[in-house]
Amino acid sequence: MQRLWADYLFRLVAGLSPSLDGLAARLRLDIERGWEDLGAVDAAMFRIQKIDFALSRLEGSPCPDVFVWVSHAQADVDAALGLLLDALGIGEEALTFRGDIETGFVDLRSEPQN
């Protein structure tokens, strides 16, 4: 896996608190190891209802989040995230951040829980 897949095919849209291994097991995905500028990265790429996703985790990162990537072709990110969460059988409380590089990211862990 190369940095190319993230930069050109996908955009980062959210973080998830469960482990990459646990998320991949729920969807019966294989995790692949690749390298980026910052080191080893584990990732799984898949499609749900014609929407392309990738989940990744940078080895040794101080941030434990699993990054959620969605294809640039997907215009409705909220719908895509909803579909992914449903497929994983987890709720929005598992989201640690959301947003994108253009609008910025919102850390959901710092928001008050109702």
Short mmCIF file of C-alpha atoms in Angstrom, two decimals:
data_model
loop_
_atom_site.label_atom_id
_atom_site.label_comp_id
_atom_site.label_asym_id
_atom_site.label_seq_id
_atom_site.Cartn_x
_atom_site.Cartn_y
_atom_site.Cartn_z
CA MET A 1 0.00 0.00 0.00
CA GLN A 2 1.37 3.37 -0.89
CA ARG A 3 0.52 6.90 0.14
CA LEU A 4 -0.94 7.25 -3.35
CA TRP A 5 -4.16 5.45 -2.39
CA ALA A 6 -4.96 7.93 0.35
CA ASP A 7 -4.05 11.06 -1.54
CA TYR A 8 -5.78 10.34 -4.81
CA LEU A 9 -8.50 7.78 -4.24
CA PHE A 10 -9.72 8.52 -0.72
CA ARG A 11 -10.19 11.37 1.71
CA LEU A 12 -9.96 11.16 5.49
CA VAL A 13 -13.40 11.77 7.03
CA ALA A 14 -13.42 10.34 10.56
CA GLY A 15 -11.71 8.41 13.32
CA LEU A 16 -13.01 5.38 15.20
CA SER A 17 -12.11 4.23 18.72
CA PRO A 18 -12.31 0.41 18.25
CA SER A 19 -9.12 -1.35 17.14
CA LEU A 20 -8.42 -1.96 13.47
CA ASP A 21 -8.25 -5.70 14.15
CA GLY A 22 -11.69 -5.65 15.78
CA LEU A 23 -13.26 -3.59 13.00
CA ALA A 24 -11.72 -5.76 10.29
CA ALA A 25 -12.95 -8.91 12.03
CA ARG A 26 -16.54 -7.58 12.09
CA LEU A 27 -16.47 -7.16 8.31
CA ARG A 28 -14.26 -10.22 7.66
CA LEU A 29 -11.54 -8.08 6.09
CA ASP A 30 -7.86 -8.78 5.63
CA ILE A 31 -5.46 -6.15 6.93
CA GLU A 32 -2.52 -5.28 4.72
CA ARG A 33 0.73 -3.69 5.82
CA GLY A 34 2.26 -0.86 3.83
CA TRP A 35 4.59 2.08 4.30
CA GLU A 36 4.10 5.83 4.31
CA ASP A 37 6.48 8.68 5.00
CA LEU A 38 5.89 8.26 8.74
CA GLY A 39 6.35 4.49 8.84
CA ALA A 40 4.33 1.32 8.72
CA VAL A 41 0.59 1.55 8.19
CA ASP A 42 -1.99 -1.22 8.48
CA ALA A 43 -5.08 -0.84 6.34
CA ALA A 44 -8.11 -2.59 4.93
CA MET A 45 -9.90 -1.41 1.80
CA PHE A 46 -13.43 -2.53 0.95
CA ARG A 47 -16.72 -1.58 -0.68
CA ILE A 48 -20.20 -1.42 0.83
CA GLN A 49 -23.14 -0.72 -1.50
CA LYS A 50 -20.87 0.78 -4.18
CA ILE A 51 -19.09 3.08 -1.71
CA ASP A 52 -15.33 2.58 -1.39
CA PHE A 53 -13.84 2.76 2.11
CA ALA A 54 -10.48 2.26 3.75
CA LEU A 55 -9.65 1.88 7.42
CA SER A 56 -6.06 2.54 8.50
CA ARG A 57 -3.84 2.77 11.55
CA LEU A 58 -0.31 4.20 11.57
CA GLU A 59 2.00 1.99 13.63
CA GLY A 60 3.53 3.78 16.58
CA SER A 61 1.20 6.75 16.31
CA PRO A 62 0.36 8.43 19.62
CA CYS A 63 -3.20 8.73 18.28
CA PRO A 64 -4.92 5.34 18.79
CA ASP A 65 -7.74 6.15 16.36
CA VAL A 66 -8.50 4.10 13.28
CA PHE A 67 -8.79 6.47 10.35
CA VAL A 68 -11.85 6.19 8.12
CA TRP A 69 -11.28 7.08 4.48
CA VAL A 70 -14.05 7.45 1.86
CA SER A 71 -13.67 7.63 -1.88
CA HIS A 72 -13.49 11.12 -3.37
CA ALA A 73 -16.36 10.00 -5.65
CA GLN A 74 -18.71 9.77 -2.64
CA ALA A 75 -20.44 13.15 -2.26
CA ASP A 76 -22.56 12.36 0.84
CA VAL A 77 -20.03 11.59 3.55
CA ASP A 78 -22.66 11.52 6.31
CA ALA A 79 -24.59 8.80 4.48
CA ALA A 80 -21.38 6.86 3.87
CA LEU A 81 -20.41 7.04 7.56
CA GLY A 82 -23.90 5.94 8.56
CA LEU A 83 -23.69 2.98 6.22
CA LEU A 84 -20.28 2.02 7.60
CA LEU A 85 -21.36 2.29 11.24
CA ASP A 86 -24.44 0.16 10.50
CA ALA A 87 -22.31 -2.47 8.77
CA LEU A 88 -19.91 -2.51 11.74
CA GLY A 89 -22.79 -2.69 14.23
CA ILE A 90 -21.51 0.31 16.20
CA GLY A 91 -23.01 3.70 16.97
CA GLU A 92 -21.81 7.26 16.51
CA GLU A 93 -20.32 7.18 20.01
CA ALA A 94 -17.43 5.19 18.45
CA LEU A 95 -16.48 8.24 16.33
CA THR A 96 -13.52 10.10 17.80
CA PHE A 97 -13.38 12.85 15.19
CA ARG A 98 -14.97 13.78 11.90
CA GLY A 99 -14.54 16.32 9.16
CA ASP A 100 -12.13 16.71 6.28
CA ILE A 101 -8.97 18.53 5.31
CA GLU A 102 -10.93 21.37 3.67
CA THR A 103 -13.35 22.17 6.50
CA GLY A 104 -11.23 20.96 9.40
CA PHE A 105 -11.71 18.16 11.89
CA VAL A 106 -13.87 18.20 15.01
CA ASP A 107 -12.65 16.20 18.01
CA LEU A 108 -15.78 14.46 19.24
CA ARG A 109 -14.13 13.29 22.45
CA SER A 110 -14.07 16.86 23.77
CA GLU A 111 -17.79 17.48 23.19
CA PRO A 112 -20.12 17.05 26.17
CA GLN A 113 -21.99 13.76 26.13
CA ASN A 114 -25.77 13.91 26.68
#
